[in-house]
Short mmCIF file of C-alpha atoms in Angstrom, two decimals:
data_model
loop_
_atom_site.label_atom_id
_atom_site.label_comp_id
_atom_site.label_asym_id
_atom_site.label_seq_id
_atom_site.Cartn_x
_atom_site.Cartn_y
_atom_site.Cartn_z
CA MET N 1 0.09 -0.02 -0.07
CA SER N 2 1.40 3.42 -0.91
CA GLU N 3 1.95 6.01 1.62
CA THR N 4 -0.80 8.18 0.14
CA LEU N 5 -3.45 5.23 0.34
CA ARG N 6 -2.17 4.50 3.92
CA ILE N 7 -2.99 8.06 5.09
CA SER N 8 -6.26 8.11 3.30
CA ARG N 9 -7.18 4.77 4.87
CA LYS N 10 -6.20 6.25 8.32
CA PHE N 11 -8.37 9.21 7.77
CA SER N 12 -11.37 7.09 6.82
CA GLN N 13 -10.90 4.86 9.66
CA ARG N 14 -10.70 7.85 12.02
CA ALA N 15 -13.84 9.32 10.49
CA VAL N 16 -15.77 6.04 10.88
CA MET N 17 -14.61 5.56 14.55
CA GLU N 18 -15.42 9.13 15.50
CA THR N 19 -18.87 8.84 13.92
CA ILE N 20 -19.47 5.59 15.96
CA VAL N 21 -18.19 7.26 19.13
CA GLN N 22 -20.45 10.33 18.67
CA GLY N 23 -23.64 8.64 17.32
CA GLY N 24 -23.69 5.01 18.22
CA PRO N 25 -25.63 2.85 17.94
CA ILE N 26 -25.51 3.74 14.15
CA SER N 27 -25.98 1.94 10.91
CA ARG N 28 -23.45 1.76 8.13
CA ALA N 29 -25.80 3.81 5.85
CA SER N 30 -25.91 6.54 8.59
CA ILE N 31 -22.06 6.54 8.89
CA SER N 32 -21.81 6.79 5.15
CA LYS N 33 -24.15 9.81 5.02
CA GLN N 34 -22.26 11.61 7.83
CA THR N 35 -18.65 10.87 6.55
CA GLY N 36 -19.32 11.09 2.85
CA LEU N 37 -17.48 7.63 2.55
CA SER N 38 -18.79 4.99 0.24
CA LYS N 39 -20.82 2.14 1.70
CA GLN N 40 -18.14 -0.32 0.53
CA THR N 41 -15.42 1.54 2.41
CA ILE N 42 -17.58 1.79 5.43
CA SER N 43 -18.43 -1.96 5.37
CA GLU N 44 -14.66 -2.83 5.02
CA ILE N 45 -13.65 -0.58 7.98
CA VAL N 46 -16.51 -1.62 10.30
CA ARG N 47 -15.81 -5.30 9.57
CA GLN N 48 -12.02 -4.87 10.44
CA LEU N 49 -12.93 -2.87 13.68
CA GLU N 50 -15.40 -5.62 14.54
CA ILE N 51 -12.77 -8.43 14.01
CA GLU N 52 -10.29 -6.56 16.17
CA GLY N 53 -12.89 -6.07 18.96
CA TRP N 54 -13.39 -2.33 18.87
CA VAL N 55 -17.05 -2.15 17.69
CA ARG N 56 -19.92 -4.59 17.85
CA GLU N 57 -23.43 -5.11 16.39
CA THR N 58 -26.05 -3.80 18.74
CA GLY N 59 -29.23 -4.36 17.02
CA ARG N 60 -31.24 -3.06 14.00
CA THR N 61 -32.76 0.11 13.06
CA SER N 62 -36.51 0.39 13.76
CA GLY N 63 -39.40 2.89 12.99
CA HIS N 64 -38.26 3.51 9.37
CA ILE N 65 -39.91 2.62 6.12
CA GLY N 66 -38.21 -0.24 4.25
CA ARG N 67 -35.61 -2.70 5.27
CA THR N 68 -34.05 -2.53 8.71
CA ALA N 69 -30.24 -2.16 9.02
CA VAL N 70 -27.67 -3.44 11.44
CA THR N 71 -26.36 -0.74 13.95
CA TYR N 72 -23.01 -0.75 15.48
CA GLU N 73 -21.51 0.78 18.66
CA LEU N 74 -18.26 1.13 20.35
CA VAL N 75 -17.13 -1.73 22.66
CA PRO N 76 -16.50 0.28 25.87
CA ASP N 77 -14.32 -2.24 27.58
CA ALA N 78 -12.01 -3.00 24.61
CA ALA N 79 -9.43 -0.82 26.30
CA TYR N 80 -9.06 1.30 29.60
CA ILE N 81 -7.40 4.41 30.61
CA ALA N 82 -5.80 5.09 33.98
CA ALA N 83 -6.52 8.71 35.03
CA VAL N 84 -4.46 10.29 37.90
CA ASP N 85 -4.76 13.53 39.75
CA LEU N 86 -1.56 13.92 41.78
CA GLY N 87 -1.86 16.64 44.32
CA GLY N 88 0.33 17.97 47.04
CA THR N 89 -1.72 16.31 49.73
CA LYS N 90 -3.90 13.69 48.03
CA VAL N 91 -3.66 11.39 45.08
CA ARG N 92 -6.77 10.33 43.17
CA VAL N 93 -6.82 7.64 40.54
CA ALA N 94 -9.50 6.30 38.37
CA ILE N 95 -9.87 3.54 35.69
CA ALA N 96 -12.05 4.62 32.64
CA ASP N 97 -13.36 2.84 29.62
CA LEU N 98 -13.45 4.02 26.07
CA THR N 99 -16.61 6.01 26.71
CA CYS N 100 -14.92 7.67 29.80
CA GLN N 101 -17.19 5.84 32.17
CA VAL N 102 -15.29 5.47 35.48
CA PHE N 103 -15.30 1.97 36.82
CA ALA N 104 -12.54 2.03 39.48
CA GLU N 105 -11.58 4.85 41.79
CA ASP N 106 -9.36 5.46 44.80
CA VAL N 107 -7.92 8.29 46.82
CA ALA N 108 -5.02 8.34 49.35
CA PRO N 109 -2.64 10.84 50.99
CA THR N 110 0.20 11.73 48.82
CA ASP N 111 3.43 9.89 49.92
CA PRO N 112 5.33 12.74 51.61
CA ARG N 113 8.64 11.24 50.24
CA GLY N 114 7.76 12.18 46.64
CA GLY N 115 9.87 11.24 43.66
CA GLN N 116 9.94 7.37 43.04
CA ALA N 117 7.91 6.73 46.16
CA VAL N 118 5.00 8.63 44.68
CA VAL N 119 5.48 6.87 41.36
CA ASP N 120 5.18 3.50 43.06
CA GLN N 121 2.17 4.58 45.12
CA ILE N 122 0.30 5.59 41.95
CA VAL N 123 1.04 2.52 39.95
CA GLY N 124 -0.03 0.42 42.95
CA MET N 125 -3.26 2.43 43.44
CA CYS N 126 -4.27 2.07 39.67
CA PHE N 127 -3.58 -1.65 39.51
CA ARG N 128 -5.29 -2.42 42.75
CA ALA N 129 -8.33 -0.29 41.80
CA ALA N 130 -8.38 -2.26 38.52
CA ASP N 131 -8.16 -5.63 40.20
CA ARG N 132 -10.98 -4.78 42.73
CA GLN N 133 -13.31 -4.22 39.70
CA GLY N 134 -12.08 -7.22 37.81
CA ILE N 135 -10.44 -5.23 35.06
CA ALA N 136 -7.59 -7.16 33.42
CA ARG N 137 -4.30 -5.08 33.69
CA GLU N 138 -3.43 -5.88 30.14
CA ARG N 139 -6.59 -3.91 29.05
CA ILE N 140 -5.22 -0.69 30.41
CA ARG N 141 -3.53 0.84 27.45
CA LEU N 142 -2.63 4.28 28.73
CA ALA N 143 -2.13 6.43 31.82
CA VAL N 144 -2.67 10.13 31.97
CA ILE N 145 -0.93 11.73 35.04
CA GLY N 146 -2.02 15.22 36.22
CA ALA N 147 0.36 16.85 38.35
CA PRO N 148 1.07 20.31 39.72
CA GLY N 149 3.73 22.18 37.87
CA ALA N 150 5.13 22.04 34.40
CA PRO N 151 6.02 18.72 32.77
CA ASP N 152 9.23 18.87 30.66
CA ASP N 153 8.92 16.93 27.48
CA LYS N 154 12.64 16.64 26.87
CA THR N 155 13.72 15.44 30.27
CA GLY N 156 10.62 13.85 31.68
CA ARG N 157 10.87 16.01 34.88
CA ILE N 158 8.05 17.94 36.43
CA LEU N 159 9.16 21.50 37.28
CA LEU N 160 7.55 24.22 39.38
CA ALA N 161 6.07 21.65 41.72
CA PRO N 162 7.54 22.53 45.13
CA ASN N 163 4.85 20.68 47.23
CA ILE N 164 6.05 17.21 45.91
CA PRO N 165 9.82 16.60 46.34
CA HIS N 166 12.09 15.34 43.78
CA LEU N 167 9.89 15.42 40.86
CA ASP N 168 12.24 18.05 39.26
CA THR N 169 15.21 15.75 39.63
CA MET N 170 14.21 12.62 38.03
CA ASN N 171 12.70 11.43 34.65
CA VAL N 172 9.13 11.01 36.00
CA ALA N 173 7.68 9.95 32.69
CA ALA N 174 10.21 7.21 32.26
CA ALA N 175 9.61 6.04 35.82
CA PHE N 176 5.80 5.80 35.32
CA GLU N 177 6.21 4.00 31.97
CA LYS N 178 8.54 1.36 33.63
CA GLY N 179 6.11 0.95 36.52
CA PHE N 180 3.00 0.60 34.34
CA GLY N 181 4.48 -1.14 31.32
CA PHE N 182 2.53 1.00 28.97
CA ASP N 183 2.41 4.51 27.47
CA VAL N 184 2.10 7.52 29.98
CA MET N 185 1.17 11.09 29.37
CA LEU N 186 2.14 13.78 31.85
CA GLU N 187 -0.03 16.92 31.93
CA ASN N 188 -0.64 19.82 34.21
CA ASP N 189 -3.42 18.99 36.67
CA VAL N 190 -5.25 22.25 36.23
CA ASN N 191 -5.01 21.97 32.53
CA LEU N 192 -6.78 18.61 32.92
CA ALA N 193 -9.41 20.26 35.12
CA VAL N 194 -10.32 22.92 32.71
CA LEU N 195 -10.62 20.28 29.94
CA GLY N 196 -12.93 18.26 32.23
CA GLU N 197 -15.10 21.29 33.02
CA ASN N 198 -15.28 22.22 29.36
CA TRP N 199 -16.57 18.58 28.48
CA LEU N 200 -18.91 17.79 31.45
CA GLY N 201 -18.91 20.63 33.89
CA GLN N 202 -19.59 24.35 34.20
CA GLY N 203 -17.62 25.22 31.03
CA GLN N 204 -19.71 23.29 28.41
CA GLY N 205 -20.01 25.05 25.15
CA ILE N 206 -17.62 27.79 26.27
CA ASP N 207 -14.47 28.22 24.11
CA ASN N 208 -12.77 30.87 26.37
CA LEU N 209 -12.60 29.55 29.78
CA ALA N 210 -10.37 29.67 32.89
CA TYR N 211 -10.12 27.23 35.84
CA ILE N 212 -8.40 28.21 39.00
CA ALA N 213 -7.51 25.71 41.71
CA LEU N 214 -6.73 27.01 45.11
CA GLY N 215 -5.62 24.68 47.91
CA THR N 216 -2.19 23.63 48.99
CA GLY N 217 -1.04 25.81 46.04
CA ILE N 218 -2.70 27.78 43.24
CA GLY N 219 -2.62 27.08 39.50
CA GLY N 220 -4.60 28.03 36.43
CA GLY N 221 -5.86 26.22 33.27
CA LEU N 222 -6.82 28.30 30.31
CA MET N 223 -8.72 27.53 27.11
CA VAL N 224 -8.76 30.19 24.34
CA GLY N 225 -10.66 29.73 21.22
CA GLY N 226 -11.49 26.18 22.21
CA ASN N 227 -7.81 25.25 22.63
CA LEU N 228 -5.85 24.54 25.61
CA VAL N 229 -3.10 26.98 26.27
CA ARG N 230 0.14 25.27 27.56
CA GLY N 231 2.90 27.79 26.63
CA ALA N 232 6.35 27.39 25.35
CA SER N 233 7.48 25.21 28.30
CA HIS N 234 4.01 23.91 29.75
CA ALA N 235 4.13 26.65 32.32
CA ALA N 236 1.09 28.75 31.27
CA GLY N 237 -1.27 29.29 34.16
CA GLU N 238 1.31 28.92 36.88
CA LEU N 239 -0.48 31.62 38.87
CA GLY N 240 1.68 31.05 41.95
CA PHE N 241 4.39 32.89 40.31
CA LEU N 242 2.41 36.07 39.70
CA PRO N 243 4.79 38.78 40.97
CA PHE N 244 2.48 40.24 43.59
CA GLY N 245 1.36 39.30 47.12
CA ALA N 246 4.75 38.59 48.59
CA ASP N 247 7.96 40.07 47.46
CA PRO N 248 8.74 38.37 44.18
CA PHE N 249 12.45 39.10 44.51
CA GLU N 250 12.80 37.07 47.68
CA ALA N 251 14.45 33.79 47.29
CA GLU N 252 11.44 31.82 48.62
CA SER N 253 9.32 33.33 45.86
CA LEU N 254 11.43 31.69 43.20
CA HIS N 255 10.71 28.35 44.79
CA TYR N 256 6.96 28.69 45.76
CA GLY N 257 5.94 31.81 44.01
CA ALA N 258 5.16 35.20 45.41
CA PHE N 259 1.36 34.92 44.85
CA GLU N 260 1.09 31.32 46.10
CA ARG N 261 3.03 32.22 49.38
CA VAL N 262 0.07 34.45 50.44
CA VAL N 263 -3.14 33.16 48.75
CA ALA N 264 -2.79 29.34 49.33
CA SER N 265 -3.03 27.33 52.51
CA ALA N 266 0.38 28.44 54.03
CA GLY N 267 -0.54 32.07 53.54
CA ILE N 268 -3.96 31.79 55.12
CA ILE N 269 -2.51 29.99 58.13
CA ASP N 270 0.24 32.60 58.42
CA ARG N 271 -2.23 35.44 58.35
CA PHE N 272 -4.41 33.84 61.01
CA ARG N 273 -1.52 33.16 63.19
CA THR N 274 -0.25 36.78 63.03
CA ALA N 275 -3.78 38.12 63.75
CA SER N 276 -4.74 35.78 66.51
CA GLY N 277 -1.58 34.23 67.94
CA LYS N 278 -3.03 30.77 67.07
CA THR N 279 -1.89 28.18 64.58
CA LEU N 280 -4.90 26.48 63.00
CA SER N 281 -5.63 24.44 59.94
CA VAL N 282 -7.44 26.03 57.00
CA PRO N 283 -10.62 24.10 57.52
CA ALA N 284 -10.57 25.10 61.29
CA ILE N 285 -10.20 28.87 60.23
CA PHE N 286 -13.35 28.41 57.91
CA ASP N 287 -15.09 26.95 60.84
CA LEU N 288 -14.26 29.83 63.02
CA ALA N 289 -15.35 32.29 60.32
CA THR N 290 -18.70 30.57 60.28
CA GLU N 291 -18.97 30.99 63.99
CA GLY N 292 -18.33 34.82 63.42
CA ASP N 293 -14.58 35.06 64.58
CA ALA N 294 -13.33 38.41 63.60
CA ASP N 295 -9.78 37.33 62.84
CA ALA N 296 -11.02 34.41 60.75
CA LEU N 297 -13.45 36.61 58.77
CA LYS N 298 -10.69 39.15 57.95
CA VAL N 299 -8.33 36.37 56.83
CA LEU N 300 -11.08 35.05 54.34
CA ASP N 301 -11.81 38.50 53.19
CA ASP N 302 -8.06 39.20 52.51
CA THR N 303 -7.68 35.82 50.72
CA ALA N 304 -10.62 36.57 48.50
CA ARG N 305 -9.26 40.04 47.68
CA LEU N 306 -5.92 38.35 46.72
CA LEU N 307 -7.75 35.73 44.56
CA SER N 308 -9.71 38.43 42.88
CA ARG N 309 -6.44 40.10 41.78
CA GLY N 310 -5.31 36.80 40.35
CA ILE N 311 -8.65 36.40 38.49
CA GLY N 312 -8.18 39.92 37.16
CA ALA N 313 -4.60 39.17 35.85
CA ILE N 314 -5.96 36.19 33.89
CA ALA N 315 -8.91 38.21 32.55
CA VAL N 316 -6.89 41.17 31.40
CA ILE N 317 -4.64 38.88 29.16
CA ALA N 318 -7.05 36.17 28.09
CA ASN N 319 -10.57 37.67 28.56
CA PRO N 320 -12.32 34.41 29.46
CA GLN N 321 -16.22 34.08 29.27
CA LYS N 322 -16.13 32.38 32.54
CA VAL N 323 -13.74 31.58 35.43
CA ILE N 324 -14.21 28.41 37.24
CA LEU N 325 -13.00 27.94 40.93
CA GLY N 326 -11.78 24.61 42.16
CA GLY N 327 -9.47 23.11 44.85
CA SER N 328 -10.13 22.63 48.57
CA ILE N 329 -10.22 26.39 49.18
CA GLY N 330 -11.64 27.48 45.89
CA LEU N 331 -14.58 25.17 46.10
CA ARG N 332 -15.71 26.67 49.51
CA PRO N 333 -18.86 28.75 48.98
CA GLU N 334 -17.53 31.35 51.46
CA MET N 335 -14.71 31.97 48.93
CA LEU N 336 -16.95 32.16 45.93
CA GLU N 337 -19.32 34.61 47.69
CA ARG N 338 -16.56 36.90 48.57
CA VAL N 339 -14.92 36.87 45.24
CA LYS N 340 -18.13 37.88 43.55
CA VAL N 341 -18.24 40.88 45.93
CA PHE N 342 -14.55 41.98 45.69
CA LEU N 343 -13.77 41.22 41.91
CA PRO N 344 -16.06 44.08 40.62
CA GLN N 345 -14.18 46.38 42.94
CA CYS N 346 -10.85 45.76 41.30
CA PHE N 347 -11.82 44.95 37.74
CA PRO N 348 -13.76 47.19 35.29
CA TYR N 349 -15.87 44.71 33.35
CA PRO N 350 -18.08 41.84 34.47
CA ILE N 351 -16.56 38.27 34.78
CA ASP N 352 -18.69 35.24 35.41
CA VAL N 353 -17.21 33.34 38.29
CA GLU N 354 -18.55 29.90 39.39
CA ALA N 355 -17.49 26.87 41.54
CA SER N 356 -16.47 23.86 39.73
CA ALA N 357 -19.42 21.35 39.05
CA LEU N 358 -17.01 18.39 39.01
CA GLY N 359 -15.39 19.15 42.37
CA ALA N 360 -12.31 17.05 43.18
CA ARG N 361 -13.09 14.83 40.20
CA ALA N 362 -12.44 17.62 37.49
CA ALA N 363 -8.86 16.71 36.76
CA LEU N 364 -9.78 12.98 36.63
CA VAL N 365 -12.47 13.78 34.03
CA GLY N 366 -9.91 15.85 32.07
CA ALA N 367 -7.33 13.03 32.18
CA ALA N 368 -9.86 10.59 30.76
CA ALA N 369 -10.88 12.99 28.03
CA ILE N 370 -7.38 13.74 26.88
CA GLY N 371 -6.39 10.03 27.30
CA LEU N 372 -9.39 8.86 25.28
CA GLY N 373 -8.42 11.36 22.41
CA HIS N 374 -4.90 10.11 22.51
CA LEU N 375 -5.77 6.52 22.53
CA HIS N 376 -8.19 6.93 19.69
CA ASN N 377 -5.54 8.75 17.67
CA THR N 378 -2.90 6.06 18.43
CA LEU N 379 -5.27 3.22 17.50
CA PHE N 380 -7.34 4.82 14.71
CA GLY N 381 -6.05 8.23 13.94
CA ALA N 382 -3.89 10.03 11.35
CA ASP N 383 -0.93 12.19 11.73
CA THR N 384 -2.33 15.54 11.44
CA PRO N 385 -1.66 18.99 12.90
CA ASP N 386 -4.98 18.82 14.75
CA SER N 387 -5.42 15.26 15.86
CA ARG N 388 -8.25 15.77 18.39
CA ILE N 389 -11.07 13.58 18.36
CA SER N 390 -14.71 14.41 19.34
CA LEU N 391 -15.54 13.05 22.84
CA PRO N 392 -18.68 11.20 23.68
CA PRO N 393 -21.63 13.65 24.07
CA ALA N 394 -21.80 14.96 27.70
CA SER N 395 -25.40 13.55 27.87
CA THR N 396 -24.20 9.91 27.41
CA VAL N 397 -21.50 10.15 30.22
CA ALA N 398 -22.90 9.48 33.64
CA LEU N 399 -20.31 10.10 36.43
CA ARG N 400 -21.14 7.83 39.37
CA GLU N 401 -19.68 6.94 42.60
CA VAL N 402 -17.71 3.74 42.43
CA ALA N 403 -17.98 1.08 45.13
CA GLN N 404 -14.60 0.71 46.87
#
């Protein structure tokens, strides 16, 4: 087969597979109508996909005049994706099928040793979650790891992730691939979260969207014109390094970021300690604020003002239609309420700000989405500048709690 015919065949196979993903159960005649490919080509491709176990007959058309036709759909469990959200305090893992239905899920405190210990922890969590649900390990074809910081494609390291030690001194990608035994993708966790919200959450149908995760640290994910913005070194959206809040020229600001030092957990705890003389956790400070404690209320107000400045910094550059708040602090209704009050006081035009609809699972959903696209392109795609594949319609994806 010539190279031209091979590429043409790949494009045709991709078009057929995408149509089945989007519209299944669907007949060959309907696939032909939607793709413009001949019925003979459709039959050949569908037959091969069926032999290889990627699609299956699901019934016959009904309610139409004339002969019925066989319909086809994707075989959801033909392959699985391991989706991982690695945070400074918690690790969340999920095993999703080809329709992004989550079948196995687990969460645990992040191993404080970082580095290889965290890699081993995540690999073990994924395989144990799959084993509990009877998912054969050999059917897991790809892992997507969302982590704070900026993955370096050349070295496999993860930079700008000070809350998890040693990720910047080792080839994290290679370590994961050795542990899993299959392909691994590294991506910024907040980038995954904005993809998840764009697909199934608060950002559906919005091409210009920002997601800000505030918790142990702070990070931002940004979509402009329907495309994820990563930047030259995958560092776009590293809001912690905005040069305000703390002194950006102090050595600590080069490690943690001037903005992160004041707006994230450590900054909240420090401000409350300075005001009250007490050292409390962030949840305890929120509890005191609920009880009307003056020091706690002022700390939350100051944090919301800082967060509003960060939102304004994003808005003046990217002009998002909506900003979604996530993370353990960003999801608190007390924070959202305050931001909606303070943001108009420091920024001249309205910005729609809402809390994440997917909560702690936003990055997992985004990991499953980007993993599904990559897996489809690896198996059925063509080498094109824009190799994205349409995801299953949001109406067909039902996120559910998985029995542990």
